[in-house]
mmCIF file of C-alpha atoms in Angstrom:
data_model
loop_
_atom_site.group_PDB
_atom_site.id
_atom_site.type_symbol
_atom_site.label_atom_id
_atom_site.label_comp_id
_atom_site.label_asym_id
_atom_site.label_seq_id
_atom_site.Cartn_x
_atom_site.Cartn_y
_atom_site.Cartn_z
ATOM 1 C CA UNK S 770 -3.462 80.358 -2.833
ATOM 2 C CA UNK S 771 -0.051 80.668 -0.796
ATOM 3 C CA UNK S 772 -2.136 82.192 2.457
ATOM 4 C CA UNK S 773 -4.644 79.160 2.429
ATOM 5 C CA UNK S 774 -1.375 76.543 3.069
ATOM 6 C CA UNK S 775 -1.142 74.799 6.193
ATOM 7 C CA UNK S 776 2.273 73.480 7.236
ATOM 8 C CA UNK S 777 2.567 70.139 9.011
ATOM 9 C CA UNK S 778 5.674 69.491 10.775
ATOM 10 C CA UNK S 779 7.096 66.156 12.265
ATOM 11 C CA UNK S 780 8.615 65.772 15.557
ATOM 12 C CA UNK S 781 11.858 64.589 13.683
ATOM 13 C CA UNK S 782 12.375 67.824 12.590
ATOM 14 C CA UNK S 783 12.281 69.913 15.437
ATOM 15 C CA UNK S 784 14.783 67.532 17.159
ATOM 16 C CA UNK S 785 17.406 67.991 14.096
ATOM 17 C CA UNK S 786 16.683 71.840 14.295
ATOM 18 C CA UNK S 787 17.322 71.879 17.677
ATOM 19 C CA UNK S 788 20.543 69.811 17.482
ATOM 20 C CA UNK S 789 21.744 72.033 14.839
ATOM 21 C CA UNK S 790 21.364 75.005 17.275
ATOM 22 C CA UNK S 791 23.315 73.289 20.022
ATOM 23 C CA UNK S 792 26.183 72.524 17.505
ATOM 24 C CA UNK S 793 26.402 76.249 16.170
ATOM 25 C CA UNK S 794 29.663 78.312 16.256
ATOM 26 C CA UNK S 795 30.379 80.538 18.606
ATOM 27 C CA UNK S 796 30.011 83.352 16.964
ATOM 28 C CA UNK S 797 26.472 82.515 15.090
ATOM 29 C CA UNK S 798 23.182 83.873 16.027
ATOM 30 C CA UNK S 799 20.990 81.601 14.771
ATOM 31 C CA UNK S 800 20.957 78.642 12.171
ATOM 32 C CA UNK S 801 19.296 78.103 9.208
ATOM 33 C CA UNK S 802 18.612 75.224 6.898
ATOM 34 C CA UNK S 803 16.373 73.396 3.863
ATOM 35 C CA UNK S 804 12.965 71.580 4.948
ATOM 36 C CA UNK S 805 12.060 68.392 2.979
ATOM 37 C CA UNK S 806 9.083 66.978 2.379
ATOM 38 C CA UNK S 807 5.785 66.948 0.186
ATOM 39 C CA UNK S 808 3.120 69.678 -0.868
ATOM 40 C CA UNK S 809 -0.190 68.573 -2.091
ATOM 41 C CA UNK S 810 -3.645 70.172 -2.193
ATOM 42 C CA UNK S 811 -2.921 72.935 0.097
ATOM 43 C CA UNK S 812 -0.846 70.675 2.840
ATOM 44 C CA UNK S 813 2.896 71.067 3.045
ATOM 45 C CA UNK S 814 4.154 68.105 5.297
ATOM 46 C CA UNK S 815 7.656 68.810 6.358
ATOM 47 C CA UNK S 816 9.394 65.195 6.946
ATOM 48 C CA UNK S 817 12.905 65.975 6.885
ATOM 49 C CA UNK S 818 15.197 68.840 7.278
ATOM 50 C CA UNK S 819 18.861 69.812 7.213
ATOM 51 C CA UNK S 820 21.235 72.490 8.160
ATOM 52 C CA UNK S 821 23.252 75.019 5.975
ATOM 53 C CA UNK S 822 26.252 76.544 6.897
ATOM 54 C CA UNK S 823 26.023 80.584 6.711
ATOM 55 C CA UNK S 824 27.062 83.921 7.907
ATOM 56 C CA UNK S 825 25.147 87.114 8.242
ATOM 57 C CA UNK S 826 26.642 90.464 7.814
ATOM 58 C CA UNK S 827 25.377 93.986 7.927
ATOM 59 C CA UNK S 828 24.620 93.896 4.011
ATOM 60 C CA UNK S 829 24.684 90.602 3.056
ATOM 61 C CA UNK S 830 24.464 87.192 3.574
ATOM 62 C CA UNK S 831 26.944 84.110 2.846
ATOM 63 C CA UNK S 832 25.536 80.505 2.419
ATOM 64 C CA UNK S 833 27.417 77.458 1.369
ATOM 65 C CA UNK S 834 24.859 76.558 -1.455
ATOM 66 C CA UNK S 835 27.058 73.840 -3.156
ATOM 67 C CA UNK S 836 27.124 72.110 0.455
ATOM 68 C CA UNK S 837 23.064 72.507 0.461
ATOM 69 C CA UNK S 838 22.806 70.607 -3.225
ATOM 70 C CA UNK S 839 25.358 68.055 -2.239
ATOM 71 C CA UNK S 840 23.351 67.304 0.676
ATOM 72 C CA UNK S 841 20.011 67.375 -1.128
ATOM 73 C CA UNK S 842 21.301 65.209 -3.932
ATOM 74 C CA UNK S 843 22.000 62.565 -1.415
ATOM 75 C CA UNK S 844 18.833 62.758 0.260
ATOM 76 C CA UNK S 845 17.222 62.132 -2.904
ATOM 77 C CA UNK S 846 19.046 58.941 -3.552
ATOM 78 C CA UNK S 847 17.962 57.770 -0.411
ATOM 79 C CA UNK S 848 14.422 59.030 -0.348
ATOM 80 C CA UNK S 849 13.399 60.192 -3.490
ATOM 81 C CA UNK S 850 9.588 61.489 -2.479
ATOM 82 C CA UNK S 851 11.012 64.173 -0.241
ATOM 83 C CA UNK S 852 11.394 67.479 -2.183
ATOM 84 C CA UNK S 853 12.624 71.185 -1.165
ATOM 85 C CA UNK S 854 9.384 72.713 0.344
ATOM 86 C CA UNK S 855 11.246 75.945 2.293
ATOM 87 C CA UNK S 856 13.659 76.950 4.553
ATOM 88 C CA UNK S 857 13.820 77.148 8.381
ATOM 89 C CA UNK S 858 15.575 79.332 10.715
ATOM 90 C CA UNK S 859 15.860 79.470 14.773
ATOM 91 C CA UNK S 860 14.583 82.575 16.487
ATOM 92 C CA UNK S 861 11.294 84.292 17.353
ATOM 93 C CA UNK S 862 11.103 86.990 14.453
ATOM 94 C CA UNK S 863 11.686 87.389 10.606
ATOM 95 C CA UNK S 864 14.872 89.504 10.389
ATOM 96 C CA UNK S 865 15.982 91.875 7.366
ATOM 97 C CA UNK S 866 18.108 88.784 5.828
ATOM 98 C CA UNK S 867 15.117 86.473 5.521
ATOM 99 C CA UNK S 868 13.878 88.177 2.223
ATOM 100 C CA UNK S 869 17.663 87.408 0.655
ATOM 101 C CA UNK S 870 17.260 83.804 1.728
ATOM 102 C CA UNK S 871 13.735 83.531 0.740
ATOM 103 C CA UNK S 872 14.728 84.482 -2.634
ATOM 104 C CA UNK S 873 17.343 81.895 -2.926
ATOM 105 C CA UNK S 874 14.336 78.892 -1.845
ATOM 106 C CA UNK S 875 11.986 80.948 -4.073
ATOM 107 C CA UNK S 876 14.187 79.529 -7.178
ATOM 108 C CA UNK S 877 14.031 75.914 -5.623
ATOM 109 C CA UNK S 878 10.791 75.033 -5.471
ATOM 110 C CA UNK S 879 6.987 76.903 -5.694
ATOM 111 C CA UNK S 880 5.632 79.281 -2.729
ATOM 112 C CA UNK S 881 8.376 78.085 -0.322
ATOM 113 C CA UNK S 882 7.577 78.216 3.468
ATOM 114 C CA UNK S 883 9.167 80.066 6.193
ATOM 115 C CA UNK S 884 9.381 78.215 9.725
ATOM 116 C CA UNK S 885 10.957 79.573 12.463
ATOM 117 C CA UNK S 886 11.807 77.795 15.736
ATOM 118 C CA UNK S 887 12.108 79.721 19.089
ATOM 119 C CA UNK S 888 15.278 78.312 20.473
ATOM 120 C CA UNK S 889 15.351 81.115 22.983
ATOM 121 C CA UNK S 890 12.295 79.466 25.109
ATOM 122 C CA UNK S 891 10.750 83.029 25.235
ATOM 123 C CA UNK S 892 7.409 82.996 27.138
ATOM 124 C CA UNK S 893 8.994 79.374 28.638
ATOM 125 C CA UNK S 894 8.248 77.377 25.504
ATOM 126 C CA UNK S 895 9.667 76.629 22.042
ATOM 127 C CA UNK S 896 7.353 78.963 19.529
ATOM 128 C CA UNK S 897 6.994 77.493 16.217
ATOM 129 C CA UNK S 898 5.434 79.955 13.339
ATOM 130 C CA UNK S 899 5.170 79.468 9.663
ATOM 131 C CA UNK S 900 5.427 82.113 7.008
ATOM 132 C CA UNK S 901 4.830 82.658 3.294
ATOM 133 C CA UNK S 902 6.049 85.388 1.154
ATOM 134 C CA UNK S 903 3.686 87.648 -0.483
ATOM 135 C CA UNK S 904 4.542 90.541 -2.723
ATOM 136 C CA UNK S 905 2.861 93.981 -2.350
ATOM 137 C CA UNK S 906 2.663 96.989 -4.420
ATOM 138 C CA UNK S 907 0.811 98.795 -7.012
ATOM 139 C CA UNK S 908 1.276 98.497 -10.802
ATOM 140 C CA UNK S 909 3.833 100.415 -12.302
ATOM 141 C CA UNK S 910 5.264 101.380 -9.025
ATOM 142 C CA UNK S 911 7.702 99.995 -6.376
ATOM 143 C CA UNK S 912 6.901 96.261 -5.374
ATOM 144 C CA UNK S 913 8.104 94.733 -2.126
ATOM 145 C CA UNK S 914 7.584 91.601 -0.305
ATOM 146 C CA UNK S 915 5.760 90.666 3.245
ATOM 147 C CA UNK S 916 6.244 87.654 5.129
ATOM 148 C CA UNK S 917 2.448 86.511 6.022
ATOM 149 C CA UNK S 918 1.676 83.977 9.265
ATOM 150 C CA UNK S 919 -0.231 80.459 7.934
ATOM 151 C CA UNK S 920 -1.153 77.687 10.063
ATOM 152 C CA UNK S 921 1.199 75.244 11.003
ATOM 153 C CA UNK S 922 0.384 72.082 13.075
ATOM 154 C CA UNK S 923 2.506 69.153 14.665
ATOM 155 C CA UNK S 924 1.884 65.620 13.233
ATOM 156 C CA UNK S 925 3.812 62.552 13.356
ATOM 157 C CA UNK S 926 3.753 58.759 12.356
ATOM 158 C CA UNK S 927 2.877 55.965 14.720
ATOM 159 C CA UNK S 928 6.603 55.427 15.753
ATOM 160 C CA UNK S 929 7.377 58.860 16.166
ATOM 161 C CA UNK S 930 4.411 58.942 18.854
ATOM 162 C CA UNK S 931 5.862 56.048 20.926
ATOM 163 C CA UNK S 932 9.338 57.971 20.564
ATOM 164 C CA UNK S 933 7.546 61.135 21.648
ATOM 165 C CA UNK S 934 5.670 59.077 24.382
ATOM 166 C CA UNK S 935 8.980 57.704 25.681
ATOM 167 C CA UNK S 936 10.738 61.376 25.445
ATOM 168 C CA UNK S 937 7.792 62.409 27.953
ATOM 169 C CA UNK S 938 8.286 60.189 30.633
ATOM 170 C CA UNK S 939 11.629 61.851 31.278
ATOM 171 C CA UNK S 940 9.563 65.383 31.913
ATOM 172 C CA UNK S 941 9.121 66.375 35.518
ATOM 173 C CA UNK S 942 12.498 65.054 36.966
ATOM 174 C CA UNK S 943 14.008 67.502 38.825
ATOM 175 C CA UNK S 944 16.103 65.435 41.281
ATOM 176 C CA UNK S 945 19.748 65.091 40.285
ATOM 177 C CA UNK S 946 20.371 62.013 41.781
ATOM 178 C CA UNK S 947 18.033 60.427 39.834
ATOM 179 C CA UNK S 948 18.919 59.473 36.178
ATOM 180 C CA UNK S 949 16.664 61.199 33.345
ATOM 181 C CA UNK S 950 17.538 58.164 30.609
ATOM 182 C CA UNK S 951 14.518 55.988 30.071
ATOM 183 C CA UNK S 952 14.806 52.414 28.749
ATOM 184 C CA UNK S 953 12.498 51.348 25.966
ATOM 185 C CA UNK S 954 9.850 48.818 27.214
ATOM 186 C CA UNK S 955 9.445 45.608 25.357
ATOM 187 C CA UNK S 956 6.666 45.097 22.776
ATOM 188 C CA UNK S 957 4.485 43.399 25.277
ATOM 189 C CA UNK S 958 4.746 45.829 27.556
ATOM 190 C CA UNK S 959 3.982 48.465 25.311
ATOM 191 C CA UNK S 960 0.650 46.602 24.272
ATOM 192 C CA UNK S 961 0.076 46.144 28.481
ATOM 193 C CA UNK S 962 0.710 49.922 28.667
ATOM 194 C CA UNK S 963 -2.030 50.918 25.618
ATOM 195 C CA UNK S 964 -4.293 48.469 26.831
ATOM 196 C CA UNK S 965 -4.241 50.184 30.435
ATOM 197 C CA UNK S 966 -4.572 53.627 29.170
ATOM 198 C CA UNK S 967 -7.190 52.478 26.748
ATOM 199 C CA UNK S 968 -9.219 51.217 29.680
ATOM 200 C CA UNK S 969 -8.866 54.304 31.648
ATOM 201 C CA UNK S 970 -10.247 56.458 28.567
ATOM 202 C CA UNK S 971 -13.393 54.047 28.147
ATOM 203 C CA UNK S 972 -14.009 54.543 31.699
ATOM 204 C CA UNK S 973 -13.925 58.383 31.533
ATOM 205 C CA UNK S 974 -16.322 58.156 28.398
ATOM 206 C CA UNK S 975 -18.700 55.681 30.803
ATOM 207 C CA UNK S 976 -18.553 58.210 33.483
ATOM 208 C CA UNK S 977 -19.502 61.187 31.445
ATOM 209 C CA UNK S 978 -22.522 59.175 29.831
ATOM 210 C CA UNK S 979 -23.842 57.827 33.040
ATOM 211 C CA UNK S 980 -23.590 61.476 34.179
ATOM 212 C CA UNK S 981 -25.716 62.859 31.413
ATOM 213 C CA UNK S 982 -28.056 60.426 31.675
ATOM 214 C CA UNK S 983 -28.490 60.830 35.427
ATOM 215 C CA UNK S 984 -28.821 64.924 35.215
ATOM 216 C CA UNK S 985 -25.721 65.589 36.877
ATOM 217 C CA UNK S 986 -24.173 67.247 33.897
ATOM 218 C CA UNK S 987 -25.328 69.021 31.106
ATOM 219 C CA UNK S 988 -25.490 67.113 27.377
ATOM 220 C CA UNK S 989 -23.008 68.664 24.601
ATOM 221 C CA UNK S 990 -24.051 68.115 21.214
ATOM 222 C CA UNK S 991 -20.589 68.051 20.081
ATOM 223 C CA UNK S 992 -19.439 65.296 22.602
ATOM 224 C CA UNK S 993 -22.337 63.405 21.359
ATOM 225 C CA UNK S 994 -21.848 63.520 17.710
ATOM 226 C CA UNK S 995 -18.303 62.494 18.618
ATOM 227 C CA UNK S 996 -19.319 59.444 20.728
ATOM 228 C CA UNK S 997 -21.691 58.509 18.236
ATOM 229 C CA UNK S 998 -19.330 58.485 15.143
ATOM 230 C CA UNK S 999 -16.602 56.456 17.391
ATOM 231 C CA UNK S 1000 -19.417 53.874 18.137
ATOM 232 C CA UNK S 1001 -20.402 53.688 14.290
ATOM 233 C CA UNK S 1002 -16.208 53.015 13.553
ATOM 234 C CA UNK S 1003 -16.305 50.330 15.927
ATOM 235 C CA UNK S 1004 -16.652 46.816 13.841
ATOM 236 C CA UNK S 1005 -19.616 44.652 14.710
ATOM 237 C CA UNK S 1006 -18.071 41.254 15.672
ATOM 238 C CA UNK S 1007 -18.721 39.165 18.706
ATOM 239 C CA UNK S 1008 -16.254 38.716 21.672
ATOM 240 C CA UNK S 1009 -15.334 35.319 20.388
ATOM 241 C CA UNK S 1010 -14.404 36.915 17.192
ATOM 242 C CA UNK S 1011 -12.671 39.959 18.913
ATOM 243 C CA UNK S 1012 -10.686 37.448 20.961
ATOM 244 C CA UNK S 1013 -9.514 35.524 17.841
ATOM 245 C CA UNK S 1014 -8.335 38.661 16.248
ATOM 246 C CA UNK S 1015 -6.461 39.660 19.327
ATOM 247 C CA UNK S 1016 -4.755 36.045 19.982
ATOM 248 C CA UNK S 1017 -3.679 36.191 16.087
ATOM 249 C CA UNK S 1018 -2.192 39.503 16.384
ATOM 250 C CA UNK S 1019 -0.461 38.705 19.663
ATOM 251 C CA UNK S 1020 1.078 35.614 17.922
ATOM 252 C CA UNK S 1021 2.392 37.788 15.203
ATOM 253 C CA UNK S 1022 3.977 40.149 17.452
ATOM 254 C CA UNK S 1023 5.480 37.396 19.202
ATOM 255 C CA UNK S 1024 6.833 35.782 15.911
ATOM 256 C CA UNK S 1025 8.079 39.128 15.066
ATOM 257 C CA UNK S 1026 10.030 39.483 18.500
ATOM 258 C CA UNK S 1027 11.367 35.871 18.303
ATOM 259 C CA UNK S 1028 12.862 36.880 14.600
ATOM 260 C CA UNK S 1029 14.389 39.974 15.799
ATOM 261 C CA UNK S 1030 16.223 37.954 18.756
ATOM 262 C CA UNK S 1031 17.518 35.336 16.595
ATOM 263 C CA UNK S 1032 19.055 37.725 14.374
ATOM 264 C CA UNK S 1033 20.503 39.804 16.884
ATOM 265 C CA UNK S 1034 22.068 36.481 18.121
ATOM 266 C CA UNK S 1035 23.342 35.400 14.908
ATOM 267 C CA UNK S 1036 24.609 39.156 14.346
ATOM 268 C CA UNK S 1037 26.756 38.738 17.869
ATOM 269 C CA UNK S 1038 27.871 35.114 16.906
ATOM 270 C CA UNK S 1039 29.150 36.446 13.627
ATOM 271 C CA UNK S 1040 31.351 39.172 15.586
ATOM 272 C CA UNK S 1041 32.668 36.535 17.658
ATOM 273 C CA UNK S 1042 33.667 34.009 15.175
ATOM 274 C CA UNK S 1043 36.344 35.776 13.490
ATOM 275 C CA UNK S 1044 37.910 36.513 16.851
ATOM 276 C CA UNK S 1045 37.722 32.792 17.969
ATOM 277 C CA UNK S 1046 39.055 31.910 14.420
ATOM 278 C CA UNK S 1047 42.162 34.556 14.982
ATOM 279 C CA UNK S 1048 43.376 33.059 18.404
ATOM 280 C CA UNK S 1049 43.092 29.358 17.498
ATOM 281 C CA UNK S 1050 45.412 30.467 14.593
#
């Protein structure tokens, strides 16, 4: 059953792991930590993590388990739905000390997963692997453990997708004179950009369909089924109904923007009023 698990990691977890690796001690070869999330029906979704200070020697591993328990208890107060699902380590391989660390997490949760993040960027990319520990041996004889790879995927919520798209805009900036900082767009600009991307995708689909109908390109059954499911998923509404729904959503968006600006202005006034009162006195 453990070999059929699929691990889904959110981008914020990778950012936290890389940040912990960059802040490590000078004498530390790798960094480890606890994975938090949920496990249900063969899917382990990792939505959070934290670093656990440790030291690795030739014959033993020293970890601050008290610190790990305190951080986990604090996190449970904020988000009670996140439980311990495993542990992570930087590097591209499983070391000899991994069995000792995995034994501790086996007491914290059932079937803990082990995720490795290759921060050395071997092969030009940050490799991501997931393992489970499987017992091996014969009845009445010696037994051992083996880390077996399992499926791992990257998943994200809608707000995380927006953040990733913003980070992707800094890729390819090679000129040192240009700033790599990218300012977030306003909400309406994001809606306009999303509509432009959607229009481009629709143009590609129309071009593909026209090429298939004219015989320029051979039809693909998989693409045809996907297009059929896409058409069936579109609600049947008139242009007037669609325009009314779109305008209603835009009004809601403008209302949220207005309220956020009012709250921002009120906070700024509250910060300046005490200063004005103190100067008058």
